[in-house]
PDB file of C-alpha atoms in Angstrom:
ATOM      1  CA  UNK A   1     -46.609  41.577 101.444  1.00 86.00           C
ATOM      2  CA  UNK A   2     -44.267  39.634  99.167  1.00 91.00           C
ATOM      3  CA  UNK A   3     -40.723  40.631 100.059  1.00 97.00           C
ATOM      4  CA  UNK A   4     -37.931  40.449  97.522  1.00 97.00           C
ATOM      5  CA  UNK A   5     -34.440  41.950  97.298  1.00 97.00           C
ATOM      6  CA  UNK A   6     -34.044  44.729  94.732  1.00 97.00           C
ATOM      7  CA  UNK A   7     -30.908  45.250  92.689  1.00 97.00           C
ATOM      8  CA  UNK A   8     -30.213  48.914  91.998  1.00 97.00           C
ATOM      9  CA  UNK A   9     -27.389  48.924  89.468  1.00 96.00           C
ATOM     10  CA  UNK A  10     -24.630  47.129  91.424  1.00 94.00           C
ATOM     11  CA  UNK A  11     -26.171  47.307  94.911  1.00 97.00           C
ATOM     12  CA  UNK A  12     -28.669  44.833  96.304  1.00 97.00           C
ATOM     13  CA  UNK A  13     -31.222  46.252  98.736  1.00 97.00           C
ATOM     14  CA  UNK A  14     -32.396  43.590 101.186  1.00 95.00           C
ATOM     15  CA  UNK A  15     -36.124  44.110 100.626  1.00 97.00           C
ATOM     16  CA  UNK A  16     -38.601  46.105  98.568  1.00 98.00           C
ATOM     17  CA  UNK A  17     -40.242  48.197 101.312  1.00 98.00           C
ATOM     18  CA  UNK A  18     -38.730  51.699 101.362  1.00 98.00           C
ATOM     19  CA  UNK A  19     -39.071  54.735 103.632  1.00 98.00           C
ATOM     20  CA  UNK A  20     -39.866  57.889 101.648  1.00 97.00           C
ATOM     21  CA  UNK A  21     -37.881  61.104 102.005  1.00 97.00           C
ATOM     22  CA  UNK A  22     -40.011  63.324 104.261  1.00 96.00           C
ATOM     23  CA  UNK A  23     -38.920  66.927 104.755  1.00 94.00           C
ATOM     24  CA  UNK A  24     -38.627  67.713 108.442  1.00 94.00           C
ATOM     25  CA  UNK A  25     -38.822  64.089 109.569  1.00 97.00           C
ATOM     26  CA  UNK A  26     -36.515  61.528 107.961  1.00 97.00           C
ATOM     27  CA  UNK A  27     -33.442  62.542 109.911  1.00 97.00           C
ATOM     28  CA  UNK A  28     -30.843  59.993 111.003  1.00 97.00           C
ATOM     29  CA  UNK A  29     -32.568  58.832 114.241  1.00 97.00           C
ATOM     30  CA  UNK A  30     -35.921  58.345 112.490  1.00 97.00           C
ATOM     31  CA  UNK A  31     -34.337  56.494 109.560  1.00 98.00           C
ATOM     32  CA  UNK A  32     -32.409  54.274 111.946  1.00 97.00           C
ATOM     33  CA  UNK A  33     -35.640  53.489 113.781  1.00 97.00           C
ATOM     34  CA  UNK A  34     -37.482  52.561 110.567  1.00 98.00           C
ATOM     35  CA  UNK A  35     -34.536  50.518 109.306  1.00 97.00           C
ATOM     36  CA  UNK A  36     -34.606  48.540 112.552  1.00 96.00           C
ATOM     37  CA  UNK A  37     -38.287  47.799 111.987  1.00 98.00           C
ATOM     38  CA  UNK A  38     -37.639  46.331 108.551  1.00 97.00           C
ATOM     39  CA  UNK A  39     -37.392  49.141 105.979  1.00 98.00           C
ATOM     40  CA  UNK A  40     -35.133  47.918 103.175  1.00 97.00           C
ATOM     41  CA  UNK A  41     -33.932  51.380 102.151  1.00 98.00           C
ATOM     42  CA  UNK A  42     -34.429  54.776 103.781  1.00 98.00           C
ATOM     43  CA  UNK A  43     -34.008  58.197 102.191  1.00 98.00           C
ATOM     44  CA  UNK A  44     -32.753  61.387 103.790  1.00 98.00           C
ATOM     45  CA  UNK A  45     -34.859  64.517 103.861  1.00 96.00           C
ATOM     46  CA  UNK A  46     -34.530  66.359 100.569  1.00 96.00           C
ATOM     47  CA  UNK A  47     -31.295  68.330 100.498  1.00 96.00           C
ATOM     48  CA  UNK A  48     -30.736  71.519  98.508  1.00 96.00           C
ATOM     49  CA  UNK A  49     -27.980  71.133  95.923  1.00 96.00           C
ATOM     50  CA  UNK A  50     -27.314  74.863  96.175  1.00 94.00           C
ATOM     51  CA  UNK A  51     -27.185  74.586  99.961  1.00 93.00           C
ATOM     52  CA  UNK A  52     -24.416  72.016  99.654  1.00 92.00           C
ATOM     53  CA  UNK A  53     -22.553  74.091  97.076  1.00 89.00           C
ATOM     54  CA  UNK A  54     -22.570  77.184  99.267  1.00 89.00           C
ATOM     55  CA  UNK A  55     -21.774  75.402 102.520  1.00 86.00           C
ATOM     56  CA  UNK A  56     -25.088  75.751 104.353  1.00 84.00           C
ATOM     57  CA  UNK A  57     -24.605  74.253 107.817  1.00 81.00           C
ATOM     58  CA  UNK A  58     -28.276  73.324 108.080  1.00 83.00           C
ATOM     59  CA  UNK A  59     -28.130  71.548 104.741  1.00 86.00           C
ATOM     60  CA  UNK A  60     -25.068  69.520 105.714  1.00 82.00           C
ATOM     61  CA  UNK A  61     -26.716  68.498 109.006  1.00 86.00           C
ATOM     62  CA  UNK A  62     -29.451  66.756 107.012  1.00 92.00           C
ATOM     63  CA  UNK A  63     -26.817  64.319 105.736  1.00 95.00           C
ATOM     64  CA  UNK A  64     -25.675  63.032 109.106  1.00 94.00           C
ATOM     65  CA  UNK A  65     -25.289  59.265 109.215  1.00 94.00           C
ATOM     66  CA  UNK A  66     -23.039  56.681 110.851  1.00 91.00           C
ATOM     67  CA  UNK A  67     -22.169  52.999 110.788  1.00 89.00           C
ATOM     68  CA  UNK A  68     -25.295  52.038 112.765  1.00 89.00           C
ATOM     69  CA  UNK A  69     -27.592  53.027 109.915  1.00 90.00           C
ATOM     70  CA  UNK A  70     -26.143  50.941 107.115  1.00 90.00           C
ATOM     71  CA  UNK A  71     -27.168  51.522 103.505  1.00 95.00           C
ATOM     72  CA  UNK A  72     -29.032  54.799 103.049  1.00 97.00           C
ATOM     73  CA  UNK A  73     -29.946  56.940 100.040  1.00 98.00           C
ATOM     74  CA  UNK A  74     -29.693  60.732  99.913  1.00 98.00           C
ATOM     75  CA  UNK A  75     -32.273  62.835  98.118  1.00 98.00           C
ATOM     76  CA  UNK A  76     -31.331  66.168  96.556  1.00 98.00           C
ATOM     77  CA  UNK A  77     -33.283  68.842  94.727  1.00 97.00           C
ATOM     78  CA  UNK A  78     -32.449  71.663  92.366  1.00 97.00           C
ATOM     79  CA  UNK A  79     -32.695  72.588  88.689  1.00 97.00           C
ATOM     80  CA  UNK A  80     -29.113  73.297  87.578  1.00 98.00           C
ATOM     81  CA  UNK A  81     -27.487  70.117  86.214  1.00 98.00           C
ATOM     82  CA  UNK A  82     -23.951  71.275  87.032  1.00 98.00           C
ATOM     83  CA  UNK A  83     -24.820  72.191  90.614  1.00 97.00           C
ATOM     84  CA  UNK A  84     -26.686  68.932  91.127  1.00 98.00           C
ATOM     85  CA  UNK A  85     -23.648  67.014  89.908  1.00 98.00           C
ATOM     86  CA  UNK A  86     -21.460  69.007  92.301  1.00 97.00           C
ATOM     87  CA  UNK A  87     -23.858  68.039  95.080  1.00 96.00           C
ATOM     88  CA  UNK A  88     -23.464  64.363  94.191  1.00 97.00           C
ATOM     89  CA  UNK A  89     -19.685  64.788  94.378  1.00 97.00           C
ATOM     90  CA  UNK A  90     -19.707  66.756  97.645  1.00 96.00           C
ATOM     91  CA  UNK A  91     -17.717  65.231 100.515  1.00 94.00           C
ATOM     92  CA  UNK A  92     -20.834  65.100 102.692  1.00 94.00           C
ATOM     93  CA  UNK A  93     -22.405  62.769 100.127  1.00 96.00           C
ATOM     94  CA  UNK A  94     -19.596  60.226 100.395  1.00 95.00           C
ATOM     95  CA  UNK A  95     -21.538  57.830 102.692  1.00 96.00           C
ATOM     96  CA  UNK A  96     -24.453  57.632 100.240  1.00 97.00           C
ATOM     97  CA  UNK A  97     -23.904  55.412  97.177  1.00 97.00           C
ATOM     98  CA  UNK A  98     -27.454  56.093  95.967  1.00 98.00           C
ATOM     99  CA  UNK A  99     -28.634  59.639  95.220  1.00 98.00           C
ATOM    100  CA  UNK A 100     -32.265  60.340  94.396  1.00 98.00           C
ATOM    101  CA  UNK A 101     -33.290  63.411  92.401  1.00 98.00           C
ATOM    102  CA  UNK A 102     -36.529  64.970  93.635  1.00 98.00           C
ATOM    103  CA  UNK A 103     -38.846  65.662  90.718  1.00 97.00           C
ATOM    104  CA  UNK A 104     -42.131  65.434  92.573  1.00 95.00           C
ATOM    105  CA  UNK A 105     -42.175  67.932  95.456  1.00 94.00           C
ATOM    106  CA  UNK A 106     -45.427  69.949  95.201  1.00 93.00           C
ATOM    107  CA  UNK A 107     -44.485  72.723  97.670  1.00 93.00           C
ATOM    108  CA  UNK A 108     -45.191  76.074  95.944  1.00 92.00           C
ATOM    109  CA  UNK A 109     -41.819  77.713  96.652  1.00 94.00           C
ATOM    110  CA  UNK A 110     -39.987  74.654  95.251  1.00 95.00           C
ATOM    111  CA  UNK A 111     -42.248  74.470  92.205  1.00 95.00           C
ATOM    112  CA  UNK A 112     -41.971  78.208  91.474  1.00 95.00           C
ATOM    113  CA  UNK A 113     -38.178  77.897  91.473  1.00 95.00           C
ATOM    114  CA  UNK A 114     -38.421  75.342  88.679  1.00 96.00           C
ATOM    115  CA  UNK A 115     -37.442  72.521  91.047  1.00 97.00           C
ATOM    116  CA  UNK A 116     -39.232  69.422  92.329  1.00 96.00           C
ATOM    117  CA  UNK A 117     -42.424  68.713  90.413  1.00 95.00           C
ATOM    118  CA  UNK A 118     -41.729  71.595  88.005  1.00 96.00           C
ATOM    119  CA  UNK A 119     -39.138  69.386  86.317  1.00 97.00           C
ATOM    120  CA  UNK A 120     -41.943  67.167  85.020  1.00 96.00           C
ATOM    121  CA  UNK A 121     -42.894  70.090  82.769  1.00 96.00           C
ATOM    122  CA  UNK A 122     -39.348  70.301  81.427  1.00 96.00           C
ATOM    123  CA  UNK A 123     -38.369  66.727  80.564  1.00 97.00           C
ATOM    124  CA  UNK A 124     -35.342  67.791  78.510  1.00 98.00           C
ATOM    125  CA  UNK A 125     -33.877  69.528  81.561  1.00 98.00           C
ATOM    126  CA  UNK A 126     -34.824  66.560  83.753  1.00 98.00           C
ATOM    127  CA  UNK A 127     -32.917  64.254  81.389  1.00 98.00           C
ATOM    128  CA  UNK A 128     -29.887  66.543  81.432  1.00 98.00           C
ATOM    129  CA  UNK A 129     -29.911  66.577  85.244  1.00 98.00           C
ATOM    130  CA  UNK A 130     -29.927  62.794  85.459  1.00 98.00           C
ATOM    131  CA  UNK A 131     -27.260  62.283  82.793  1.00 98.00           C
ATOM    132  CA  UNK A 132     -25.020  64.889  84.448  1.00 98.00           C
ATOM    133  CA  UNK A 133     -25.466  63.383  87.928  1.00 98.00           C
ATOM    134  CA  UNK A 134     -24.656  59.899  86.610  1.00 98.00           C
ATOM    135  CA  UNK A 135     -21.198  61.243  85.686  1.00 98.00           C
ATOM    136  CA  UNK A 136     -20.514  61.685  89.414  1.00 97.00           C
ATOM    137  CA  UNK A 137     -20.258  57.920  89.791  1.00 97.00           C
ATOM    138  CA  UNK A 138     -23.258  57.751  92.123  1.00 98.00           C
ATOM    139  CA  UNK A 139     -26.188  55.445  91.472  1.00 98.00           C
ATOM    140  CA  UNK A 140     -28.923  57.869  90.412  1.00 98.00           C
ATOM    141  CA  UNK A 141     -32.619  57.308  91.081  1.00 98.00           C
ATOM    142  CA  UNK A 142     -35.576  59.627  90.453  1.00 98.00           C
ATOM    143  CA  UNK A 143     -38.817  60.210  92.351  1.00 98.00           C
ATOM    144  CA  UNK A 144     -41.633  61.891  90.435  1.00 97.00           C
ATOM    145  CA  UNK A 145     -45.407  62.142  90.214  1.00 96.00           C
ATOM    146  CA  UNK A 146     -47.787  61.147  87.436  1.00 96.00           C
ATOM    147  CA  UNK A 147     -48.190  64.746  86.248  1.00 94.00           C
ATOM    148  CA  UNK A 148     -49.008  68.286  87.279  1.00 91.00           C
ATOM    149  CA  UNK A 149     -52.764  67.895  86.760  1.00 88.00           C
ATOM    150  CA  UNK A 150     -54.931  65.035  85.594  1.00 85.00           C
ATOM    151  CA  UNK A 151     -55.424  66.797  82.269  1.00 88.00           C
ATOM    152  CA  UNK A 152     -51.859  65.889  81.306  1.00 89.00           C
ATOM    153  CA  UNK A 153     -50.460  62.674  82.736  1.00 94.00           C
ATOM    154  CA  UNK A 154     -46.808  62.140  81.825  1.00 94.00           C
ATOM    155  CA  UNK A 155     -45.902  58.965  83.695  1.00 96.00           C
ATOM    156  CA  UNK A 156     -44.997  56.556  80.909  1.00 97.00           C
ATOM    157  CA  UNK A 157     -43.036  58.991  78.751  1.00 97.00           C
ATOM    158  CA  UNK A 158     -41.237  60.541  81.726  1.00 97.00           C
ATOM    159  CA  UNK A 159     -40.276  57.093  83.045  1.00 98.00           C
ATOM    160  CA  UNK A 160     -38.738  56.220  79.673  1.00 98.00           C
ATOM    161  CA  UNK A 161     -36.799  59.475  79.608  1.00 98.00           C
ATOM    162  CA  UNK A 162     -35.406  58.940  83.105  1.00 98.00           C
ATOM    163  CA  UNK A 163     -34.276  55.423  82.239  1.00 98.00           C
ATOM    164  CA  UNK A 164     -32.743  56.656  78.993  1.00 98.00           C
ATOM    165  CA  UNK A 165     -30.838  59.376  80.840  1.00 98.00           C
ATOM    166  CA  UNK A 166     -29.250  56.811  83.145  1.00 98.00           C
ATOM    167  CA  UNK A 167     -31.514  56.445  86.193  1.00 98.00           C
ATOM    168  CA  UNK A 168     -31.128  53.049  87.860  1.00 98.00           C
ATOM    169  CA  UNK A 169     -34.519  53.082  89.640  1.00 98.00           C
ATOM    170  CA  UNK A 170     -37.605  55.272  89.645  1.00 98.00           C
ATOM    171  CA  UNK A 171     -40.228  55.880  92.304  1.00 98.00           C
ATOM    172  CA  UNK A 172     -43.646  56.967  91.067  1.00 98.00           C
ATOM    173  CA  UNK A 173     -46.027  58.781  93.401  1.00 96.00           C
ATOM    174  CA  UNK A 174     -49.419  57.923  91.975  1.00 94.00           C
ATOM    175  CA  UNK A 175     -50.946  61.379  92.423  1.00 95.00           C
ATOM    176  CA  UNK A 176     -50.663  64.623  90.457  1.00 93.00           C
ATOM    177  CA  UNK A 177     -48.868  67.661  91.815  1.00 91.00           C
ATOM    178  CA  UNK A 178     -52.106  69.592  92.370  1.00 85.00           C
ATOM    179  CA  UNK A 179     -53.526  66.852  94.628  1.00 83.00           C
ATOM    180  CA  UNK A 180     -50.561  67.195  97.039  1.00 79.00           C
ATOM    181  CA  UNK A 181     -51.113  64.111  99.266  1.00 79.00           C
ATOM    182  CA  UNK A 182     -54.889  63.744  98.880  1.00 77.00           C
ATOM    183  CA  UNK A 183     -57.089  61.822  96.491  1.00 80.00           C
ATOM    184  CA  UNK A 184     -56.933  58.385  94.967  1.00 86.00           C
ATOM    185  CA  UNK A 185     -53.703  56.799  93.821  1.00 92.00           C
ATOM    186  CA  UNK A 186     -53.695  56.129  90.059  1.00 94.00           C
ATOM    187  CA  UNK A 187     -52.585  52.525  89.967  1.00 97.00           C
ATOM    188  CA  UNK A 188     -52.821  52.369  86.178  1.00 96.00           C
ATOM    189  CA  UNK A 189     -50.287  55.183  85.762  1.00 96.00           C
ATOM    190  CA  UNK A 190     -47.727  53.439  87.961  1.00 97.00           C
ATOM    191  CA  UNK A 191     -48.425  50.232  86.028  1.00 98.00           C
ATOM    192  CA  UNK A 192     -47.759  52.093  82.764  1.00 97.00           C
ATOM    193  CA  UNK A 193     -44.374  53.206  84.080  1.00 97.00           C
ATOM    194  CA  UNK A 194     -43.548  49.649  85.093  1.00 98.00           C
ATOM    195  CA  UNK A 195     -44.387  48.340  81.625  1.00 97.00           C
ATOM    196  CA  UNK A 196     -42.374  51.110  79.967  1.00 97.00           C
ATOM    197  CA  UNK A 197     -38.974  50.510  81.602  1.00 98.00           C
ATOM    198  CA  UNK A 198     -36.603  47.724  82.551  1.00 98.00           C
ATOM    199  CA  UNK A 199     -35.209  49.356  85.711  1.00 98.00           C
ATOM    200  CA  UNK A 200     -36.948  48.756  89.079  1.00 98.00           C
ATOM    201  CA  UNK A 201     -40.099  50.774  89.753  1.00 98.00           C
ATOM    202  CA  UNK A 202     -41.192  51.620  93.292  1.00 98.00           C
ATOM    203  CA  UNK A 203     -44.847  52.551  93.856  1.00 98.00           C
ATOM    204  CA  UNK A 204     -45.639  55.365  96.290  1.00 97.00           C
ATOM    205  CA  UNK A 205     -48.950  56.547  97.678  1.00 94.00           C
ATOM    206  CA  UNK A 206     -51.590  55.417 100.141  1.00 93.00           C
ATOM    207  CA  UNK A 207     -49.760  52.642 102.004  1.00 97.00           C
ATOM    208  CA  UNK A 208     -51.086  52.615 105.580  1.00 96.00           C
ATOM    209  CA  UNK A 209     -51.276  48.839 106.117  1.00 96.00           C
ATOM    210  CA  UNK A 210     -50.027  45.520 104.790  1.00 97.00           C
ATOM    211  CA  UNK A 211     -53.275  45.227 102.833  1.00 97.00           C
ATOM    212  CA  UNK A 212     -52.588  48.596 101.171  1.00 97.00           C
ATOM    213  CA  UNK A 213     -49.076  47.475 100.256  1.00 97.00           C
ATOM    214  CA  UNK A 214     -50.292  44.208  98.760  1.00 97.00           C
ATOM    215  CA  UNK A 215     -52.956  46.018  96.734  1.00 97.00           C
ATOM    216  CA  UNK A 216     -50.485  48.598  95.431  1.00 97.00           C
ATOM    217  CA  UNK A 217     -48.105  45.844  94.313  1.00 97.00           C
ATOM    218  CA  UNK A 218     -50.885  43.763  92.750  1.00 97.00           C
ATOM    219  CA  UNK A 219     -52.501  46.664  90.890  1.00 96.00           C
ATOM    220  CA  UNK A 220     -49.286  48.180  89.545  1.00 97.00           C
ATOM    221  CA  UNK A 221     -46.877  45.278  89.115  1.00 97.00           C
ATOM    222  CA  UNK A 222     -44.265  47.461  90.810  1.00 98.00           C
ATOM    223  CA  UNK A 223     -41.090  45.990  92.227  1.00 98.00           C
ATOM    224  CA  UNK A 224     -41.686  47.502  95.666  1.00 98.00           C
ATOM    225  CA  UNK A 225     -43.524  50.104  97.702  1.00 98.00           C
ATOM    226  CA  UNK A 226     -42.515  53.310  99.441  1.00 98.00           C
ATOM    227  CA  UNK A 227     -44.127  54.285 102.739  1.00 98.00           C
ATOM    228  CA  UNK A 228     -44.488  57.967 103.600  1.00 96.00           C
ATOM    229  CA  UNK A 229     -46.999  59.549 106.024  1.00 95.00           C
ATOM    230  CA  UNK A 230     -47.998  56.245 107.623  1.00 96.00           C
ATOM    231  CA  UNK A 231     -44.507  55.917 109.076  1.00 98.00           C
ATOM    232  CA  UNK A 232     -44.979  59.167 111.009  1.00 97.00           C
ATOM    233  CA  UNK A 233     -48.001  57.805 112.849  1.00 96.00           C
ATOM    234  CA  UNK A 234     -46.347  54.458 113.478  1.00 97.00           C
ATOM    235  CA  UNK A 235     -42.815  53.557 112.331  1.00 98.00           C
ATOM    236  CA  UNK A 236     -43.654  49.956 113.149  1.00 98.00           C
ATOM    237  CA  UNK A 237     -45.755  49.791 109.994  1.00 98.00           C
ATOM    238  CA  UNK A 238     -42.522  48.381 108.568  1.00 98.00           C
ATOM    239  CA  UNK A 239     -42.871  45.462 110.994  1.00 98.00           C
ATOM    240  CA  UNK A 240     -46.360  44.835 109.624  1.00 97.00           C
ATOM    241  CA  UNK A 241     -45.126  44.974 106.036  1.00 98.00           C
ATOM    242  CA  UNK A 242     -41.973  42.899 106.509  1.00 97.00           C
ATOM    243  CA  UNK A 243     -42.694  40.624 109.485  1.00 96.00           C
ATOM    244  CA  UNK A 244     -39.930  42.182 111.609  1.00 97.00           C
ATOM    245  CA  UNK A 245     -40.399  41.901 115.402  1.00 96.00           C
ATOM    246  CA  UNK A 246     -42.411  44.623 117.117  1.00 97.00           C
ATOM    247  CA  UNK A 247     -41.891  46.289 120.488  1.00 97.00           C
ATOM    248  CA  UNK A 248     -43.969  48.507 122.751  1.00 96.00           C
ATOM    249  CA  UNK A 249     -44.705  52.058 121.697  1.00 95.00           C
ATOM    250  CA  UNK A 250     -42.918  53.257 124.820  1.00 97.00           C
ATOM    251  CA  UNK A 251     -39.727  51.391 123.916  1.00 97.00           C
ATOM    252  CA  UNK A 252     -39.947  52.761 120.392  1.00 97.00           C
ATOM    253  CA  UNK A 253     -40.357  56.314 121.675  1.00 97.00           C
ATOM    254  CA  UNK A 254     -37.536  55.997 124.212  1.00 97.00           C
ATOM    255  CA  UNK A 255     -35.203  54.687 121.521  1.00 97.00           C
ATOM    256  CA  UNK A 256     -35.983  57.565 119.168  1.00 97.00           C
ATOM    257  CA  UNK A 257     -35.656  60.133 121.949  1.00 98.00           C
ATOM    258  CA  UNK A 258     -32.282  58.717 122.964  1.00 97.00           C
ATOM    259  CA  UNK A 259     -30.879  58.606 119.430  1.00 97.00           C
ATOM    260  CA  UNK A 260     -32.128  62.105 118.643  1.00 97.00           C
ATOM    261  CA  UNK A 261     -30.482  63.447 121.796  1.00 96.00           C
ATOM    262  CA  UNK A 262     -27.206  61.768 120.870  1.00 94.00           C
ATOM    263  CA  UNK A 263     -26.842  63.588 117.550  1.00 93.00           C
ATOM    264  CA  UNK A 264     -28.858  66.796 118.001  1.00 93.00           C
ATOM    265  CA  UNK A 265     -28.840  69.594 120.542  1.00 94.00           C
ATOM    266  CA  UNK A 266     -31.402  69.686 123.326  1.00 96.00           C
ATOM    267  CA  UNK A 267     -33.611  72.329 121.734  1.00 96.00           C
ATOM    268  CA  UNK A 268     -33.944  70.434 118.461  1.00 95.00           C
ATOM    269  CA  UNK A 269     -34.528  67.180 120.343  1.00 97.00           C
ATOM    270  CA  UNK A 270     -37.374  68.696 122.358  1.00 97.00           C
ATOM    271  CA  UNK A 271     -39.058  70.342 119.365  1.00 97.00           C
ATOM    272  CA  UNK A 272     -38.694  67.308 117.113  1.00 97.00           C
ATOM    273  CA  UNK A 273     -39.881  64.765 119.673  1.00 97.00           C
ATOM    274  CA  UNK A 274     -42.885  66.930 120.537  1.00 97.00           C
ATOM    275  CA  UNK A 275     -43.830  66.728 116.840  1.00 96.00           C
ATOM    276  CA  UNK A 276     -43.368  62.962 116.794  1.00 97.00           C
ATOM    277  CA  UNK A 277     -45.369  62.520 120.011  1.00 97.00           C
ATOM    278  CA  UNK A 278     -48.277  64.372 118.389  1.00 95.00           C
ATOM    279  CA  UNK A 279     -48.339  61.718 115.654  1.00 96.00           C
ATOM    280  CA  UNK A 280     -47.929  58.804 118.050  1.00 96.00           C
ATOM    281  CA  UNK A 281     -50.821  59.770 120.355  1.00 95.00           C
ATOM    282  CA  UNK A 282     -53.320  60.263 117.518  1.00 92.00           C
ATOM    283  CA  UNK A 283     -56.333  58.031 118.088  1.00 89.00           C
ATOM    284  CA  UNK A 284     -55.459  57.280 121.711  1.00 91.00           C
ATOM    285  CA  UNK A 285     -57.882  57.957 124.537  1.00 90.00           C
ATOM    286  CA  UNK A 286     -56.974  61.337 126.011  1.00 91.00           C
ATOM    287  CA  UNK A 287     -54.833  62.212 122.990  1.00 93.00           C
ATOM    288  CA  UNK A 288     -55.658  65.922 123.065  1.00 94.00           C
ATOM    289  CA  UNK A 289     -54.550  66.259 126.692  1.00 95.00           C
ATOM    290  CA  UNK A 290     -51.335  64.344 126.145  1.00 94.00           C
ATOM    291  CA  UNK A 291     -50.559  66.347 123.010  1.00 95.00           C
ATOM    292  CA  UNK A 292     -51.015  69.610 124.937  1.00 95.00           C
ATOM    293  CA  UNK A 293     -48.706  68.382 127.697  1.00 95.00           C
ATOM    294  CA  UNK A 294     -46.052  67.280 125.217  1.00 96.00           C
ATOM    295  CA  UNK A 295     -46.091  70.691 123.561  1.00 95.00           C
ATOM    296  CA  UNK A 296     -45.656  72.424 126.920  1.00 96.00           C
ATOM    297  CA  UNK A 297     -42.619  70.309 127.794  1.00 95.00           C
ATOM    298  CA  UNK A 298     -39.226  72.017 127.741  1.00 96.00           C
ATOM    299  CA  UNK A 299     -36.709  69.219 128.329  1.00 97.00           C
ATOM    300  CA  UNK A 300     -36.134  65.652 127.126  1.00 97.00           C
ATOM    301  CA  UNK A 301     -36.734  64.489 130.695  1.00 97.00           C
ATOM    302  CA  UNK A 302     -40.203  66.065 130.732  1.00 97.00           C
ATOM    303  CA  UNK A 303     -41.018  64.471 127.388  1.00 97.00           C
ATOM    304  CA  UNK A 304     -39.891  61.073 128.616  1.00 97.00           C
ATOM    305  CA  UNK A 305     -41.989  61.349 131.790  1.00 96.00           C
ATOM    306  CA  UNK A 306     -45.141  62.067 129.769  1.00 96.00           C
ATOM    307  CA  UNK A 307     -44.326  59.233 127.357  1.00 96.00           C
ATOM    308  CA  UNK A 308     -43.933  56.776 130.221  1.00 95.00           C
ATOM    309  CA  UNK A 309     -47.407  57.715 131.360  1.00 93.00           C
ATOM    310  CA  UNK A 310     -49.292  57.721 128.056  1.00 92.00           C
ATOM    311  CA  UNK A 311     -47.569  54.871 126.198  1.00 90.00           C
ATOM    312  CA  UNK A 312     -47.849  52.280 128.993  1.00 75.00           C
TER     313      UNK A 312
END
């Protein structure tokens, strides 16, 4: 894939291959892993603006970072412009110069609250959110889908509105809200957004290989691509896309296990790394047996012992 730096307002991101915000997965250790494999910019899990306002400990934990990670973007969600601006200005957001507003989440409870993808049906409110968040001094970006259903695609007009409200970059997931993560990616809709605005456009959807990334760039004219689910099965997809050096799956797993244990308690580390192991063994001979053993494990040491056996 053709790599280029991307300038987002006054910050230059080293390359145009991004890690998507993935609820339940893109915590600090996973982001650090992907960044080491070549991801130009990584996003936190989506963070509730209300959770930050009301001091939710779990919400604040999602924003953990340190000097090893480097440049990282935070993603927030909500529907109240004032509360979203407060979230941008929260002390826990200080390490993140770039804040992304989630306007594409299809999860029913988010949508029913008028948040995430529901904001695509209320473009005036979406504009107000962006313009209010810009006042915080953060660089504001927006991630959205091409519409709620294929009967009403909003990509071009919504892209223009986000740029007009002050967004410095947009990411377009080339599927409608009702398709969740299935179905074909509408290249032409992402291309329409790219033609409609002057700010960088990142294309999201269906990137599981370098060939997929090249096709998405060629078909849409986008400035870069965002990788989502593929990174869960193999974070070293970023090596394939960027040419960064690879390492063994065992070394990758040991690194993630170590970093997770350094910043999270043992229970979280065990539960999270069991989930990751289930992705990493998919397609391997004996995967079902290994997956069952991982999910029976109770300590990091047990998890490591199984990994040393199956990832050799």
